[in-house]
XYZ file of C-alpha atoms in Angstrom:
684
model
C -34.783 58.677 -65.891
C -35.069 59.783 -69.546
C -37.802 62.256 -68.665
C -35.652 63.638 -65.864
C -32.840 64.333 -68.322
C -35.225 66.181 -70.618
C -36.152 68.447 -67.714
C -32.458 69.078 -67.067
C -31.918 69.995 -70.748
C -34.742 72.524 -70.676
C -33.354 74.119 -67.545
C -29.888 74.298 -69.095
C -31.227 75.974 -72.273
C -32.908 78.653 -70.155
C -29.656 79.332 -68.368
C -27.602 79.557 -71.605
C -30.056 81.821 -73.385
C -28.616 84.874 -71.595
C -31.383 85.328 -69.146
C -34.050 85.727 -71.825
C -37.421 84.737 -70.523
C -38.701 81.935 -72.640
C -41.861 79.999 -72.602
C -42.040 77.495 -69.850
C -41.544 73.901 -70.934
C -44.624 71.809 -71.292
C -45.763 70.119 -68.130
C -44.749 66.484 -68.190
C -47.205 63.921 -67.073
C -46.348 62.103 -63.879
C -45.123 58.659 -64.861
C -46.291 55.546 -63.086
C -43.002 54.560 -61.541
C -42.969 51.468 -59.374
C -40.550 50.835 -56.533
C -38.586 48.456 -58.731
C -37.915 51.174 -61.316
C -36.022 53.349 -58.793
C -33.185 51.148 -57.529
C -31.432 53.794 -55.466
C -33.034 52.994 -52.095
C -33.130 49.226 -52.429
C -29.603 49.186 -53.829
C -28.322 51.110 -50.799
C -30.057 48.738 -48.386
C -28.597 45.710 -50.148
C -25.120 47.182 -49.939
C -25.435 47.979 -46.279
C -26.472 44.405 -45.604
C -23.556 43.057 -47.584
C -21.094 45.271 -45.725
C -22.505 44.635 -42.265
C -19.837 41.980 -41.554
C -16.937 44.144 -42.708
C -14.927 46.615 -40.706
C -16.491 50.036 -40.327
C -13.658 51.989 -41.963
C -13.365 49.739 -45.031
C -17.105 49.530 -45.624
C -17.571 53.278 -45.403
C -14.658 53.931 -47.758
C -16.058 51.522 -50.336
C -19.494 53.088 -50.167
C -17.984 56.574 -50.473
C -16.071 55.505 -53.565
C -19.227 54.149 -55.183
C -21.252 57.242 -54.427
C -18.431 59.471 -55.730
C -18.361 57.466 -58.949
C -22.104 57.901 -59.446
C -21.842 61.640 -58.803
C -18.991 62.076 -61.299
C -20.897 60.086 -63.896
C -23.941 62.294 -63.484
C -21.733 65.419 -63.745
C -20.116 64.248 -66.949
C -23.511 63.495 -68.373
C -24.788 66.974 -67.512
C -21.716 68.677 -69.018
C -22.132 66.638 -72.191
C -25.716 67.815 -72.438
C -24.680 71.477 -72.081
C -21.930 71.184 -74.663
C -24.199 69.451 -77.155
C -26.870 72.201 -77.336
C -27.442 74.239 -80.489
C -27.799 71.537 -83.097
C -30.612 69.196 -83.722
C -28.263 66.338 -84.552
C -26.655 66.492 -81.141
C -30.085 66.620 -79.535
C -31.021 63.496 -81.434
C -27.802 61.850 -80.247
C -28.664 62.858 -76.733
C -32.110 61.397 -77.140
C -30.541 58.172 -78.351
C -28.126 58.206 -75.400
C -30.932 58.778 -72.957
C -32.963 56.024 -74.519
C -29.915 53.771 -74.329
C -29.416 54.683 -70.708
C -33.069 53.965 -70.072
C -32.704 50.567 -71.654
C -29.589 49.961 -69.549
C -31.573 50.897 -66.453
C -34.211 48.405 -67.365
C -31.516 45.791 -67.899
C -30.123 46.656 -64.425
C -33.525 46.128 -62.896
C -34.019 42.859 -64.720
C -30.570 41.465 -63.969
C -30.782 42.383 -60.309
C -27.862 44.808 -60.152
C -25.017 43.817 -62.489
C -23.228 47.120 -61.802
C -23.505 46.557 -58.051
C -21.969 43.102 -58.498
C -19.008 44.653 -60.236
C -18.612 47.197 -57.488
C -18.784 44.454 -54.902
C -16.068 42.492 -56.690
C -13.801 45.529 -56.745
C -14.518 46.205 -53.060
C -13.790 42.586 -52.184
C -10.527 42.668 -54.084
C -9.561 45.890 -52.313
C -10.259 44.321 -48.904
C -8.291 41.198 -49.841
C -5.294 43.318 -50.789
C -5.519 45.205 -47.475
C -5.684 41.951 -45.498
C -2.722 40.532 -47.402
C -0.740 43.681 -46.612
C -1.510 43.370 -42.945
C -0.451 39.718 -42.921
C 2.794 40.549 -44.660
C 3.510 43.311 -42.141
C 2.799 40.959 -39.235
C 5.088 38.286 -40.690
C 7.837 40.832 -41.200
C 7.494 42.036 -37.621
C 7.595 38.463 -36.339
C 10.720 37.730 -38.357
C 12.320 40.902 -37.078
C 11.548 40.045 -33.484
C 12.829 36.510 -34.009
C 16.084 37.838 -35.388
C 16.670 40.272 -32.555
C 17.743 37.593 -30.080
C 19.935 35.614 -32.438
C 23.407 34.882 -31.131
C 22.723 36.989 -28.063
C 22.511 40.291 -29.965
C 20.502 43.064 -28.329
C 20.340 41.382 -24.894
C 22.908 42.095 -22.214
C 22.408 40.756 -18.713
C 23.317 43.318 -16.039
C 26.224 42.706 -13.697
C 26.271 43.203 -9.936
C 26.885 46.953 -10.137
C 24.086 47.454 -12.668
C 21.682 45.406 -10.547
C 22.522 47.461 -7.463
C 21.869 50.665 -9.398
C 18.560 49.310 -10.766
C 17.455 48.422 -7.242
C 17.753 52.111 -6.309
C 16.614 53.697 -9.586
C 14.777 51.092 -11.669
C 14.271 51.739 -15.372
C 10.836 50.180 -15.802
C 10.633 50.488 -19.636
C 14.072 48.917 -19.907
C 13.079 46.156 -17.495
C 9.967 45.511 -19.557
C 12.004 45.153 -22.769
C 14.488 42.865 -21.068
C 11.672 40.599 -19.814
C 10.478 40.105 -23.396
C 14.002 39.506 -24.667
C 14.765 36.916 -21.983
C 11.496 35.074 -22.662
C 12.308 34.877 -26.385
C 15.815 33.672 -25.552
C 14.575 30.956 -23.199
C 12.018 29.713 -25.757
C 14.867 28.959 -28.221
C 17.839 28.866 -25.892
C 20.143 26.814 -28.094
C 19.889 29.279 -30.993
C 19.737 32.582 -29.107
C 22.042 32.159 -26.124
C 25.111 34.360 -25.967
C 27.474 31.514 -25.113
C 28.481 33.059 -21.794
C 25.465 32.808 -19.501
C 23.618 29.633 -18.575
C 19.896 29.023 -18.613
C 19.777 29.344 -14.817
C 21.331 32.814 -15.026
C 18.781 33.928 -17.597
C 15.962 32.524 -15.444
C 17.242 34.201 -12.285
C 17.463 37.554 -14.061
C 13.928 37.089 -15.414
C 12.623 36.419 -11.887
C 14.340 39.539 -10.547
C 12.876 41.642 -13.345
C 9.369 40.275 -12.678
C 9.717 41.081 -8.989
C 10.786 44.628 -9.882
C 8.203 45.312 -12.572
C 5.085 43.578 -11.165
C 5.810 43.891 -7.387
C 5.655 40.164 -6.597
C 7.631 38.615 -3.790
C 10.212 35.901 -4.391
C 7.997 33.101 -3.077
C 5.141 33.807 -5.493
C 7.493 34.064 -8.498
C 9.179 30.771 -7.605
C 5.789 29.091 -7.138
C 4.568 30.234 -10.558
C 7.792 29.129 -12.250
C 7.354 25.696 -10.644
C 3.881 25.443 -12.190
C 4.534 26.886 -15.659
C 7.272 27.495 -18.178
C 8.928 30.908 -18.319
C 6.801 32.219 -21.198
C 3.536 30.902 -19.740
C 4.359 32.247 -16.280
C 4.918 35.721 -17.740
C 1.655 35.414 -19.678
C -0.187 34.476 -16.487
C 1.333 37.377 -14.556
C 0.317 39.821 -17.285
C -3.243 38.463 -17.380
C -3.546 38.919 -13.602
C -2.944 42.642 -14.079
C -6.257 42.955 -15.946
C -9.653 42.424 -14.263
C -11.872 39.575 -15.330
C -15.094 40.355 -17.256
C -18.255 41.186 -15.319
C -20.566 38.179 -15.415
C -24.183 37.594 -14.368
C -26.017 34.412 -13.444
C -29.684 34.306 -14.391
C -32.028 33.240 -11.590
C -34.188 30.595 -13.239
C -36.585 30.704 -10.286
C -37.840 34.094 -11.516
C -36.983 34.563 -15.210
C -35.306 33.144 -18.299
C -32.034 34.216 -19.862
C -33.602 35.470 -23.095
C -36.095 37.678 -21.268
C -33.432 39.081 -18.935
C -31.055 39.804 -21.819
C -33.770 41.701 -23.694
C -34.632 43.769 -20.616
C -30.999 44.686 -19.928
C -30.294 45.534 -23.573
C -33.200 47.983 -23.494
C -31.512 49.653 -20.510
C -28.274 50.154 -22.447
C -26.303 47.100 -21.326
C -24.046 45.475 -23.919
C -23.895 41.753 -23.131
C -23.551 38.286 -24.631
C -23.981 34.677 -23.475
C -21.007 33.631 -21.404
C -20.312 30.598 -23.558
C -21.660 27.234 -24.667
C -20.700 25.630 -21.338
C -23.318 27.563 -19.319
C -27.019 28.130 -19.970
C -27.510 30.754 -17.264
C -24.452 32.992 -17.663
C -24.145 36.432 -19.299
C -21.001 38.496 -19.779
C -21.288 42.302 -19.671
C -18.981 44.387 -21.866
C -20.267 47.851 -21.054
C -23.301 49.394 -19.425
C -24.872 52.819 -19.262
C -26.488 52.002 -15.905
C -25.087 50.388 -12.739
C -25.560 46.653 -13.236
C -25.960 46.128 -9.492
C -28.808 48.630 -9.121
C -31.257 47.853 -11.925
C -34.896 46.964 -11.211
C -34.165 43.452 -12.486
C -31.372 43.064 -9.937
C -33.586 44.303 -7.102
C -36.291 41.880 -8.175
C -33.859 38.961 -7.952
C -33.711 38.151 -11.666
C -29.918 37.761 -11.655
C -26.884 37.567 -9.411
C -23.560 39.289 -9.904
C -21.259 36.283 -9.751
C -17.858 35.359 -11.118
C -17.870 32.825 -13.908
C -15.489 30.545 -12.015
C -18.060 30.233 -9.193
C -20.426 28.468 -11.590
C -18.063 25.527 -11.930
C -18.328 23.860 -8.468
C -22.142 23.827 -8.604
C -22.098 22.461 -12.147
C -19.760 19.696 -10.984
C -21.996 18.980 -7.967
C -25.031 18.484 -10.275
C -27.734 18.487 -7.560
C -30.910 16.510 -8.152
C -34.401 17.522 -7.073
C -35.423 16.465 -3.586
C -31.883 15.974 -2.204
C -30.375 17.226 1.063
C -27.290 19.338 0.351
C -24.813 21.256 2.506
C -22.821 24.308 1.423
C -20.068 24.361 4.054
C -18.861 27.912 3.276
C -21.907 29.640 1.795
C -21.453 33.443 2.003
C -22.321 35.588 0.100
C -24.769 33.079 -1.368
C -23.954 32.841 -5.057
C -23.405 29.077 -5.079
C -26.191 28.441 -2.565
C -28.804 30.243 -4.678
C -27.540 28.405 -7.767
C -28.051 25.062 -5.977
C -31.585 26.065 -4.961
C -32.368 27.101 -8.523
C -31.223 23.715 -9.830
C -33.310 22.014 -7.138
C -36.298 24.219 -8.104
C -36.851 24.977 -4.416
C -37.286 21.292 -3.562
C -35.324 19.248 -1.061
C -33.321 21.066 1.594
C -30.123 23.130 1.522
C -28.063 23.951 4.594
C -26.068 27.153 4.078
C -23.348 27.311 6.714
C -21.104 30.317 7.358
C -18.671 30.650 10.252
C -18.380 34.449 9.996
C -21.384 36.144 11.600
C -20.717 39.421 9.803
C -21.276 37.726 6.434
C -24.619 36.221 7.408
C -26.364 39.493 6.551
C -25.363 39.393 2.886
C -26.136 35.668 2.734
C -29.694 36.017 4.061
C -30.351 39.135 1.973
C -29.393 37.367 -1.255
C -31.464 34.316 -0.366
C -34.548 36.455 0.178
C -33.959 38.587 -2.919
C -33.533 35.545 -5.163
C -36.714 33.860 -3.910
C -35.050 30.851 -2.255
C -37.455 28.884 -0.031
C -35.658 25.618 0.774
C -32.541 26.856 2.593
C -31.622 26.848 6.277
C -28.874 29.266 7.347
C -26.579 28.180 10.184
C -23.482 29.580 11.856
C -21.020 26.817 12.805
C -17.428 25.882 12.304
C -17.397 23.592 9.281
C -15.444 20.981 11.241
C -18.343 20.670 13.718
C -21.067 20.059 11.146
C -20.916 16.224 11.387
C -21.785 16.536 15.091
C -24.490 19.149 14.497
C -26.211 17.753 11.402
C -25.177 14.139 11.892
C -22.800 11.925 9.983
C -24.052 10.309 6.761
C -27.053 12.653 6.744
C -26.567 14.419 3.379
C -26.776 13.406 -0.259
C -24.242 15.927 -1.583
C -21.775 18.324 0.001
C -20.139 21.403 -1.518
C -16.915 22.672 0.065
C -15.526 25.875 -1.423
C -12.702 25.891 1.097
C -11.011 29.039 2.419
C -7.631 29.343 0.743
C -4.689 31.639 0.080
C -6.420 33.366 -2.864
C -3.524 33.031 -5.302
C -6.001 32.599 -8.168
C -7.767 35.952 -7.671
C -4.786 38.307 -7.805
C -6.723 40.582 -10.175
C -9.275 41.179 -7.369
C -6.789 41.342 -4.471
C -3.333 42.583 -5.589
C -2.002 42.295 -2.030
C -1.679 38.533 -2.593
C 1.345 39.214 -4.806
C 3.523 40.263 -1.896
C 1.835 38.935 1.263
C 1.916 35.143 0.863
C 4.620 32.728 1.980
C 5.122 28.993 2.280
C 4.128 28.853 5.955
C 0.748 30.437 5.210
C 0.158 28.015 2.336
C 0.721 25.011 4.606
C -1.476 26.568 7.270
C -4.341 26.853 4.785
C -3.740 23.279 3.633
C -3.972 22.029 7.230
C -7.397 23.645 7.676
C -8.573 22.413 4.278
C -7.746 18.806 5.180
C -9.857 19.037 8.318
C -12.783 20.596 6.466
C -12.645 18.026 3.668
C -12.720 15.090 6.097
C -15.726 16.648 7.844
C -17.468 17.165 4.490
C -16.881 13.531 3.531
C -18.307 12.380 6.882
C -21.479 14.370 6.167
C -22.139 12.555 2.884
C -23.987 9.254 2.849
C -22.455 6.517 0.727
C -25.791 4.694 0.679
C -27.690 7.562 -0.941
C -29.569 6.436 -4.045
C -28.826 9.600 -6.020
C -25.908 11.206 -4.206
C -22.925 10.423 -2.051
C -20.809 13.089 -3.782
C -18.502 15.739 -2.379
C -17.141 18.619 -4.484
C -13.987 20.345 -3.278
C -12.932 23.660 -4.815
C -10.538 26.521 -4.085
C -9.592 29.797 -5.731
C -5.915 28.901 -5.422
C -3.362 27.623 -7.920
C -1.060 26.038 -5.317
C -0.646 22.265 -5.446
C -0.303 22.127 -1.659
C -3.897 23.367 -1.308
C -5.423 21.274 -4.078
C -4.042 17.914 -5.203
C -2.164 17.386 -1.943
C -5.368 17.835 0.102
C -7.332 15.430 -2.131
C -4.542 12.857 -1.939
C -4.668 13.069 1.867
C -8.433 12.467 1.845
C -7.971 9.391 -0.352
C -5.806 7.887 2.386
C -8.162 8.754 5.255
C -11.587 7.971 3.785
C -13.017 5.399 1.402
C -13.598 7.773 -1.518
C -12.532 7.985 -5.137
C -12.062 10.823 -7.626
C -14.629 10.856 -10.442
C -14.939 13.095 -13.544
C -16.339 16.530 -12.840
C -18.478 16.703 -15.981
C -16.908 20.031 -17.011
C -16.147 20.254 -20.714
C -13.019 22.370 -20.455
C -10.137 23.017 -18.081
C -6.720 21.444 -17.608
C -6.352 18.135 -15.738
C -4.997 18.031 -12.213
C -1.395 17.201 -11.433
C -0.326 13.608 -10.869
C 3.366 14.496 -10.459
C 4.653 17.781 -9.115
C 8.241 18.183 -7.956
C 8.686 15.783 -5.022
C 4.948 14.987 -4.830
C 3.419 11.834 -6.344
C -0.369 11.700 -6.329
C -3.028 9.147 -7.158
C -3.540 8.742 -10.947
C -7.267 9.480 -10.616
C -6.441 13.104 -9.774
C -6.207 13.694 -13.500
C -10.038 13.838 -13.366
C -9.808 17.098 -11.403
C -9.867 20.362 -13.330
C -7.710 23.495 -13.154
C -8.596 26.896 -14.609
C -6.216 29.788 -15.259
C -6.691 33.480 -16.153
C -4.426 33.422 -19.212
C -5.887 30.199 -20.643
C -9.615 30.432 -19.871
C -10.132 34.117 -18.964
C -11.394 32.983 -15.543
C -10.045 33.365 -12.049
C -7.542 30.718 -11.018
C -9.673 27.833 -9.773
C -9.494 24.153 -8.825
C -12.466 21.747 -8.862
C -12.458 18.082 -7.816
C -15.416 15.703 -7.410
C -15.299 12.792 -4.955
C -17.610 9.788 -4.764
C -17.992 8.181 -1.342
C -17.640 4.418 -1.792
C -18.444 3.390 1.774
C -18.904 4.998 5.164
C -15.781 3.336 6.568
C -12.849 5.398 7.792
C -9.287 4.531 6.974
C -6.175 5.171 9.042
C -5.937 5.606 12.788
C -5.474 8.306 15.346
C -7.061 11.685 15.300
C -8.418 12.219 11.782
C -8.749 15.919 12.315
C -5.009 16.307 12.883
C -3.185 16.235 9.569
C 0.106 14.419 9.836
C 2.924 16.715 8.883
C 5.244 13.835 8.192
C 3.025 12.502 5.390
C 2.222 15.781 3.631
C 4.719 15.152 0.890
C 4.202 11.408 0.671
C 1.988 9.983 -2.018
C 1.638 6.768 -3.957
C 0.099 5.808 -7.212
C -2.261 3.397 -5.421
C -4.283 3.934 -2.325
C -2.293 2.117 0.387
C -4.031 0.086 3.064
C -3.089 1.661 6.369
C -1.524 -0.678 8.953
C -3.083 -1.269 12.343
C -2.238 1.168 15.148
C 1.087 0.546 16.788
C -0.605 0.510 20.194
C -2.347 -2.751 19.282
C 0.652 -4.482 17.725
C 2.357 -6.976 20.027
C 5.559 -8.734 19.106
C 7.611 -11.169 21.167
C 10.944 -10.015 22.456
C 13.838 -11.032 20.288
C 15.900 -13.886 21.807
C 19.642 -14.084 21.294
C 20.531 -16.708 18.685
C 21.718 -20.033 19.981
C 25.093 -21.489 18.925
C 23.300 -24.095 16.841
C 21.616 -21.375 14.814
C 24.890 -19.666 13.919
C 25.740 -22.172 11.214
C 25.614 -21.563 7.480
C 21.942 -22.596 7.356
C 20.957 -19.791 9.676
C 20.749 -17.398 6.745
C 18.202 -19.628 5.023
C 15.807 -19.641 7.965
C 12.949 -17.227 7.474
C 13.033 -14.431 9.999
C 10.132 -12.530 11.469
C 8.104 -10.347 9.114
C 9.241 -6.766 9.027
C 6.920 -4.116 10.286
C 5.814 -1.531 7.752
C 7.672 1.728 7.997
C 5.631 4.234 9.933
C 5.603 7.989 9.615
C 7.218 10.130 12.341
C 3.819 10.903 13.867
C 2.976 7.194 14.067
C 6.358 6.396 15.594
C 5.785 9.075 18.222
C 2.282 7.760 18.903
C 3.504 4.144 19.149
C 6.507 4.734 21.353
C 4.671 2.999 24.208
C 4.116 -0.172 22.178
C 7.781 -1.284 22.165
C 8.302 -4.801 23.484
C 9.072 -5.107 27.171
C 12.544 -6.065 28.269
C 12.860 -8.883 30.776
C 13.133 -7.532 34.287
C 12.187 -3.998 33.358
C 9.019 -2.165 34.304
C 6.465 -1.597 31.545
C 6.682 1.805 29.963
C 3.930 4.225 30.877
C 2.144 5.413 27.734
C 2.378 9.123 27.180
C -0.968 10.831 26.653
C -1.559 12.178 23.176
C -1.784 15.912 22.899
C -5.228 17.061 21.931
C -5.829 19.932 19.589
C -8.572 21.942 17.981
C -12.171 20.905 18.310
C -11.346 17.745 20.305
C -9.686 19.826 22.989
C -12.637 22.243 23.106
C -15.154 19.401 23.196
C -13.348 17.716 26.077
C -13.206 21.002 28.013
C -16.927 21.571 27.476
C -17.653 18.008 28.604
C -15.590 18.525 31.763
C -17.430 21.761 32.531
C -20.760 20.044 32.024
C -19.765 17.243 34.386
C -18.696 19.715 37.065
C -21.959 21.625 36.703
C -23.890 18.344 36.985
C -22.048 17.478 40.194
C -22.817 20.920 41.612
C -26.507 20.525 40.763
C -26.611 17.090 42.371
C -24.990 18.446 45.556
C -27.482 21.295 45.761
C -30.397 18.883 45.302
C -29.056 16.648 48.084
C -28.827 19.566 50.485
C -32.366 20.647 49.674
C -33.708 17.170 50.357
C -31.865 17.023 53.709
C -33.307 20.421 54.677
C -36.829 19.277 53.835
C -36.434 16.156 55.974
C -35.101 18.184 58.922
C -38.081 20.615 59.022
C -40.807 18.105 60.089
C -38.560 16.747 62.873
C -37.958 20.250 64.251
C -41.730 21.001 64.213
C -42.566 17.820 66.147
C -39.946 18.585 68.793
C -41.224 22.147 69.233
C -44.833 20.936 69.585
C -43.825 18.499 72.295
C -41.985 21.183 74.261
C -44.754 23.817 73.941
C -47.670 21.816 75.287
C -49.406 21.157 72.044
C -49.011 24.679 70.699
C -47.762 24.726 67.120
C -44.201 25.920 66.847
C -43.514 28.883 64.604
C -40.857 28.725 61.937
C -37.407 30.105 62.574
C -34.997 30.025 65.484
C -36.130 33.268 67.162
C -39.784 32.226 67.814
C -38.490 28.979 69.281
C -36.336 30.931 71.738
C -39.331 33.089 72.807
C -41.441 30.031 73.523
C -38.704 28.567 75.639
C -38.387 31.800 77.679
C -42.104 31.845 78.501
C -41.975 28.262 79.733
C -39.123 29.081 82.140
C -41.084 32.010 83.631
């Protein structure tokens, strides 16, 4: 660096000398400078590494400040050199300064960058001051927002006239502000209420504003407010307005996650692992190419699949060599995941009732390299008759539901659902779950598990269905093995469920950034069936009934016989009559059981026995009985036709013998007309 300054001095003297051509300066020998002597490049690299974790704007500003300081220092040095020309003493001072600077440079190299450390300290202090300013601003804003709702200031609930006007001409920004104000008021109602309106009035106004702003119907808003608090319900509704992240599931039958991530990054896809809970998931932030049309996708290296769809298969935990049924398989995301965990061993039955969806199911199975799967097209309630009861090790039932957990994918759910449709879905889900339990084998050495899942947040479709299965089959709820998620409900409004339902898991968009989902794992204890009557018909009278323990169902009323009550004798009317133990009381039956056991009432003396009313058949039982009747009628028709054919065969030899006897030994021809001709010749 000292030699460089000498060159600068010579150039400056030539410029100051008024343009006079002077002798060129002597040629300086090229010094042997090592890479350590020139710290500019290495220093810059070190700084960039140190600032890699900082924000882009702050890091760039700090670097600009440092480079500006170096430039100004070099400018001052050059101006000092120009001003100091003309005297030998100043030149000597300059030589001393340059030598001093050279020694400082050597000290910088030896110390490893003391000046850079000072710059880093100043930059760190500057960033700390900026962060402290931001925190102070955030705290001030929070305090300001907290003070807005105090004593009811700034929030005025509209009256009837204002609500009627808003219904015609809604002010959406004003409605949005009022939603936030009401939520803050309800969170600290005692301190922020206005003293005039009650909590119910604030809540009703909040529901009306949510209906207006987010286009929900009244039923969906009431259902969400029954599940969550006011602030959490609003948070959930807002999260449903945004789509969930795009996620991929790596097909371990063809590749590994590290190799697939490297290949997609080279194609311009920005992605990360989905989280510590999954080893095969990737989340995509942005992509320069269509993720569903890459060569890796066509080759079956990954599947576009929602992150919530990983959870039922993870809870099922299939083991190699097992027989597994996916009751509702299309489009094949969970089925291919099961086959990947089985490593193409065992056997998987992929059932789908909708024929139109079989195309996508089979296409995905072939693309992903699945070799152990059989595709079938049956109603899930018929599978125990088709595949056989107790024939499977594990069963996965992702039941059809109302879809209240995937509002971000289907916004029509916000305004199209009602309570009747929810109960209709629950009725079908109960039938499917009982059929799935019948498929599982309690004696399996490795299995005997059933996983039930829905993409719904409604309790009627989740905990209520599981509680019904606990009464009808000998099963128990076991932990799902999932590391996160909220526990299932044990108490919900008028419902009381089995305590083991806390082992189930619920997932929400605002809490887990997943679609609304419910997962429950059942272990089949024995192959026995509880209860009586038609198991496929869910009793409406017991939908809301639940107990903390699994009750033992009483025997059917048709088989209960009790003697007729005799009138008490005069001797039994004394004071001791109250101490005599009376007959045991019958357990209280549900309305459906009372209707079914109406014929089992005790007979009255002298009266004719009541004729039992036939039970109305529904669903698959009705269809099966009709098919059986048709088959019996067809069998009778076939038997009648066979009898007629046998009679005709027996009649033919007798007719031939009679014709031969009448024709003088000539063989009789077949048919009635030849017989008539032979008879005419004989008469002539």
